[in-house]
CSV table of N, CA and C in Angstrom, one decimal:
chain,number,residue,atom,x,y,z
A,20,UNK,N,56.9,19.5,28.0
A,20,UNK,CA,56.3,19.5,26.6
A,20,UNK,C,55.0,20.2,26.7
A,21,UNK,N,54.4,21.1,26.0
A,21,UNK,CA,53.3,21.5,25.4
A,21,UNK,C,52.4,21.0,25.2
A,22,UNK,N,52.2,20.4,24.3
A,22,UNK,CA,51.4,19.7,23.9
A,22,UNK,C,52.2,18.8,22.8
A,23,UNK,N,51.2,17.3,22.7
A,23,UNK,CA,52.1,16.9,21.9
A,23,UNK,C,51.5,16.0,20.3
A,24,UNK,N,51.2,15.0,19.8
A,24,UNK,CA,50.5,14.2,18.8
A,24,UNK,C,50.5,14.9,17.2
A,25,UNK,N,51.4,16.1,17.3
A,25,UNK,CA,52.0,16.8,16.1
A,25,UNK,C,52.5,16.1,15.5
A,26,UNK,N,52.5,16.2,13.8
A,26,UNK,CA,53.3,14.8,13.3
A,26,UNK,C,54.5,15.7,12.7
A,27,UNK,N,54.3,16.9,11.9
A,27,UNK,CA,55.3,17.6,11.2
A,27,UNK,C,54.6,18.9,11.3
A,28,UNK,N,54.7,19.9,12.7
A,28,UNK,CA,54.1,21.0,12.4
A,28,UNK,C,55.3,22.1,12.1
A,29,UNK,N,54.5,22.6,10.9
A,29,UNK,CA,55.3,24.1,9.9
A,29,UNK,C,55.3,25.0,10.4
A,30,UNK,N,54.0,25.4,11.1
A,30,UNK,CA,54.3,27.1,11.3
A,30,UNK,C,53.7,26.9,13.0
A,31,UNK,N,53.7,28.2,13.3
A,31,UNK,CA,53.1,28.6,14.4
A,31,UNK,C,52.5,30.5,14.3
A,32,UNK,N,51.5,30.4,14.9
A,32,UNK,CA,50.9,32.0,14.7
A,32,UNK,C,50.3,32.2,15.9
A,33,UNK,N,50.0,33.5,16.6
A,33,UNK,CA,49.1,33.9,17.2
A,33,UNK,C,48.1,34.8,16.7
A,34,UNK,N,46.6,34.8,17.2
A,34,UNK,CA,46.0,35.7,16.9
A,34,UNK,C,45.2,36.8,17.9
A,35,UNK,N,44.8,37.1,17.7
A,35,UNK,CA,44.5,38.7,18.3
A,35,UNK,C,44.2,38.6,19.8
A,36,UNK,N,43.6,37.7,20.2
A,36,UNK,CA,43.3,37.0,21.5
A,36,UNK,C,44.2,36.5,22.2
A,37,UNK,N,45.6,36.1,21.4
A,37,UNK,CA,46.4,35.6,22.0
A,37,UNK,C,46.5,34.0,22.4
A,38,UNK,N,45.8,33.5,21.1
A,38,UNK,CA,45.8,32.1,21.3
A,38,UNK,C,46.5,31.5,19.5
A,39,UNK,N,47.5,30.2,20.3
A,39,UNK,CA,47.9,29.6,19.6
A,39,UNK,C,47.7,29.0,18.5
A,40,UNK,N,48.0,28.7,16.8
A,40,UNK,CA,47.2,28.5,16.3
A,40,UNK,C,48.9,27.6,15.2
A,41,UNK,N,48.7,26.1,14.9
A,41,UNK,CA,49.4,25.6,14.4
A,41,UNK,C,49.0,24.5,13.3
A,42,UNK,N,49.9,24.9,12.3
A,42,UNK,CA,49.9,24.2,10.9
A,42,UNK,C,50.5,23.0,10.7
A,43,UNK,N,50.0,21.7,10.5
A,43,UNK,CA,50.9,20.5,11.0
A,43,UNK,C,50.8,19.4,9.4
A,44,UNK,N,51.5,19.4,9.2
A,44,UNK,CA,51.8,18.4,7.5
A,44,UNK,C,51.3,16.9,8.3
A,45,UNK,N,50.7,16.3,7.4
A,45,UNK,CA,49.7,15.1,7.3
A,45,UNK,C,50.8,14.2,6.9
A,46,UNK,N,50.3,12.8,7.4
A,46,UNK,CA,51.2,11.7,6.7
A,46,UNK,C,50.5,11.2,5.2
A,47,UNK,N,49.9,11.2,4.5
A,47,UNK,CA,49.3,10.6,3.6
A,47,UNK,C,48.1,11.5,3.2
A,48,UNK,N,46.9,11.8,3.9
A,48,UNK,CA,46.0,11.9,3.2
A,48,UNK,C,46.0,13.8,3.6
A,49,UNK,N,45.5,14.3,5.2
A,49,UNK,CA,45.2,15.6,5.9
A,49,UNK,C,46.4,15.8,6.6
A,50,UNK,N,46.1,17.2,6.1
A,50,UNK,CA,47.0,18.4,6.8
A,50,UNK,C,46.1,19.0,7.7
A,51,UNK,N,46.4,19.7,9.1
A,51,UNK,CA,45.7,19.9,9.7
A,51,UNK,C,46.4,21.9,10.2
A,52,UNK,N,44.9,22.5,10.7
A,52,UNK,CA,45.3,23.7,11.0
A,52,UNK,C,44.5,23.7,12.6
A,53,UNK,N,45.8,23.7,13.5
A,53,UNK,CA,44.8,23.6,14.8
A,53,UNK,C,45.3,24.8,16.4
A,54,UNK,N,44.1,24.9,16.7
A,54,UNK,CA,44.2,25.5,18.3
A,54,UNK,C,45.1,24.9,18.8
A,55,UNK,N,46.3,25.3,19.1
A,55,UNK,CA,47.4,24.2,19.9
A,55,UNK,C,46.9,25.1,21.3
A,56,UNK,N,46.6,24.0,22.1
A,56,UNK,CA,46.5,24.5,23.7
A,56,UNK,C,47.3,23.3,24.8
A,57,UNK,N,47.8,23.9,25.8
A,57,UNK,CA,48.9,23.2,26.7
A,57,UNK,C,48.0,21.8,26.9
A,58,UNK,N,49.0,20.8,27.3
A,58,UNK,CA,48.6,19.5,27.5
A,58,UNK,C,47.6,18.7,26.1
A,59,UNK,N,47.5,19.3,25.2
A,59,UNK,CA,46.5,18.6,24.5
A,59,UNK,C,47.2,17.2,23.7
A,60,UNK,N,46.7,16.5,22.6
A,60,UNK,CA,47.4,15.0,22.3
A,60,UNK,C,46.1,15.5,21.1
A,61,UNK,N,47.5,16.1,19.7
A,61,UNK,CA,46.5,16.4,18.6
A,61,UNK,C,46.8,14.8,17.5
A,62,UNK,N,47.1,13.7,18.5
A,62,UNK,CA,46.6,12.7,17.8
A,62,UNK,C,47.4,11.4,16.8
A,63,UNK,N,48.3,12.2,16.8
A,63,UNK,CA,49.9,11.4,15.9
A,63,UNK,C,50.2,10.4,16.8
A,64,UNK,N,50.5,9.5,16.2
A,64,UNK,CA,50.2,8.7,15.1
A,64,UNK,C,48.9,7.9,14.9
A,65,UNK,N,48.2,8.2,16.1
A,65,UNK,CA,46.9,7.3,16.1
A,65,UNK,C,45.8,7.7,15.1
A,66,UNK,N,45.7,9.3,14.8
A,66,UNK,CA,44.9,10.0,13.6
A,66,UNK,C,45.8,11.2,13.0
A,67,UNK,N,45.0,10.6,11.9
A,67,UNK,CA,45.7,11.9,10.8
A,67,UNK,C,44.3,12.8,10.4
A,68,UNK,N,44.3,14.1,10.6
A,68,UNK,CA,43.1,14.9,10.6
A,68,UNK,C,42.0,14.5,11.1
A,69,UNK,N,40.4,14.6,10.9
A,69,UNK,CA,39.4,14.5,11.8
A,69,UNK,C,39.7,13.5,13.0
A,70,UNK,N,39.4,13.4,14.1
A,70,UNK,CA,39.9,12.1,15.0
A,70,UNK,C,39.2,11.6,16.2
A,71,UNK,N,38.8,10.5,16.5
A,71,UNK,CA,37.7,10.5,17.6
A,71,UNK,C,38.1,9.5,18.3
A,72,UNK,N,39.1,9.5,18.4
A,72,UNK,CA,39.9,8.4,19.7
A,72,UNK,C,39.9,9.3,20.4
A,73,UNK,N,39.5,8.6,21.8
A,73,UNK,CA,39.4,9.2,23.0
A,73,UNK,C,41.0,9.7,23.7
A,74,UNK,N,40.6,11.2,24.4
A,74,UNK,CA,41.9,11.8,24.5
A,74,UNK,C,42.2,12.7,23.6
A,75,UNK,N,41.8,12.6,21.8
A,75,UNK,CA,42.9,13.7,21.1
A,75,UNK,C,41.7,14.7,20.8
A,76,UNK,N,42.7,15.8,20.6
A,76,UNK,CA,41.7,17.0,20.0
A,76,UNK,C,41.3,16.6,18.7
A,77,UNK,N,40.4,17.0,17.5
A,77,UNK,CA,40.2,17.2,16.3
A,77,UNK,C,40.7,18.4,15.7
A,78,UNK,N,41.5,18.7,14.9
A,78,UNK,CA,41.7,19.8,14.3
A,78,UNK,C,40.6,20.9,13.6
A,79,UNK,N,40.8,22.4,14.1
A,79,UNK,CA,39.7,23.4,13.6
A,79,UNK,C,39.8,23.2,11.7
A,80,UNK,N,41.0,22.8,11.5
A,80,UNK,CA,40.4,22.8,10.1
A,80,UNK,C,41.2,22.0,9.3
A,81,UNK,N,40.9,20.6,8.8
A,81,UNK,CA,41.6,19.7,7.9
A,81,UNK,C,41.7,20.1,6.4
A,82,UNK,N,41.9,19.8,5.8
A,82,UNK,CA,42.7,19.9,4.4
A,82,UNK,C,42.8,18.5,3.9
A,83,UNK,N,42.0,18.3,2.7
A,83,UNK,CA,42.8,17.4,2.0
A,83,UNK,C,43.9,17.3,1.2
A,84,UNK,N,45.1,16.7,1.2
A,84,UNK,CA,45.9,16.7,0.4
A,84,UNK,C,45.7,16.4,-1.0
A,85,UNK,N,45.0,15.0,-0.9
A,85,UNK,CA,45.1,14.5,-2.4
A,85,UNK,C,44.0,15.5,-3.5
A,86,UNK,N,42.6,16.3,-3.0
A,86,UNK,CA,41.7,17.0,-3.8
A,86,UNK,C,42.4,18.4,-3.4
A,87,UNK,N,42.5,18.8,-2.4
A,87,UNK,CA,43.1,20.4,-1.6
A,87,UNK,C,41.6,20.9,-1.7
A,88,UNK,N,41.0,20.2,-0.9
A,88,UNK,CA,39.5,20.7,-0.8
A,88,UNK,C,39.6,20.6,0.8
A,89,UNK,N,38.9,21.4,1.7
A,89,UNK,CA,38.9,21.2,3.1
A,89,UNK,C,37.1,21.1,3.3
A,90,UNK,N,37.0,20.1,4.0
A,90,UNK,CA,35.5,20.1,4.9
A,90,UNK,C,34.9,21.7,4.7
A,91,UNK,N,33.5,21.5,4.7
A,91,UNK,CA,32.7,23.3,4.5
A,91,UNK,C,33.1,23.2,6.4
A,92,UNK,N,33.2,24.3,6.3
A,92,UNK,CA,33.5,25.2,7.4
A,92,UNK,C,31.8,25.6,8.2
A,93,UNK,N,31.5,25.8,9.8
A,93,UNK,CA,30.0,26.5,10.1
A,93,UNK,C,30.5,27.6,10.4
A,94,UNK,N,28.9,27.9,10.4
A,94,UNK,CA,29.5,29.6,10.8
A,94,UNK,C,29.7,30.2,12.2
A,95,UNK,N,30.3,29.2,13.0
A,95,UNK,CA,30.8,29.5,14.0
A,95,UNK,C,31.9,28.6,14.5
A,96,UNK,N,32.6,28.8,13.0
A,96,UNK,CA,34.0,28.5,13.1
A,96,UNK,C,35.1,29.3,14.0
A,97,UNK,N,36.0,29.0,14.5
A,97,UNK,CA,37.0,30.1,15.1
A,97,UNK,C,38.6,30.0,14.6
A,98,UNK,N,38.0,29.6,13.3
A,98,UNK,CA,39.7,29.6,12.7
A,98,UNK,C,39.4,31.0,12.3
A,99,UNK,N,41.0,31.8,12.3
A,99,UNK,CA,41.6,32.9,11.9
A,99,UNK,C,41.3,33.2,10.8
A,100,UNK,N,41.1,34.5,10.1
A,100,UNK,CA,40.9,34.4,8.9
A,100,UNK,C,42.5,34.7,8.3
A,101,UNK,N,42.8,34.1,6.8
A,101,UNK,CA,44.2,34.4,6.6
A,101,UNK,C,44.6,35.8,5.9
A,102,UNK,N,43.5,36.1,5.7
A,102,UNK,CA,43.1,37.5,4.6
A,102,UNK,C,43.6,38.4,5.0
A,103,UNK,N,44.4,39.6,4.9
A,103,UNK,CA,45.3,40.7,5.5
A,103,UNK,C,44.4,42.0,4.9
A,104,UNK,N,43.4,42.0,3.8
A,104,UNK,CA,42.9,42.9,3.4
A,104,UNK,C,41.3,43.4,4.3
């Protein structure tokens, strides 16, 4: 196994660097958009989006379901931009 604590992840992408980057459907509240890297534990079932049990990653970028508003982003984010233009 990879990595694992994914609850329902949708997509998978790579970017230009060559690192992993996965879209994972939330139980209830966050959807999550995260750096999947080998061995990690992104937290299912114990967290759903931001997470600070010891052991899981936090996701580079949560999403709320119920507003569809995400956390302000810093500017030294390293999520992908999705923009093609």
């Amino acid at each position: 196994m990879y990595s694992y604590g994914l609850r329902n992840p949708e997509g998978f992408a790579w970017d230009a660097r060559g690192r992993m980057w996965g879209a994972d459907i939330g139980h209830t509240e966050w959807d999550e958009l995260n750096l999947v890297s080998k061995g990690r534990n992104y937290g299912w079932p114990s967290c759903e989006g931001a997470c600070s049990t010891a052991g899981t990653s936090t996701p580079r970028r949560p999403g709320s379901r119920r507003t569809g508003v995400c956390p302000p982003r810093s500017r030294s984010s390293t999520t992908p931009s999705t923009s093609s233009r």
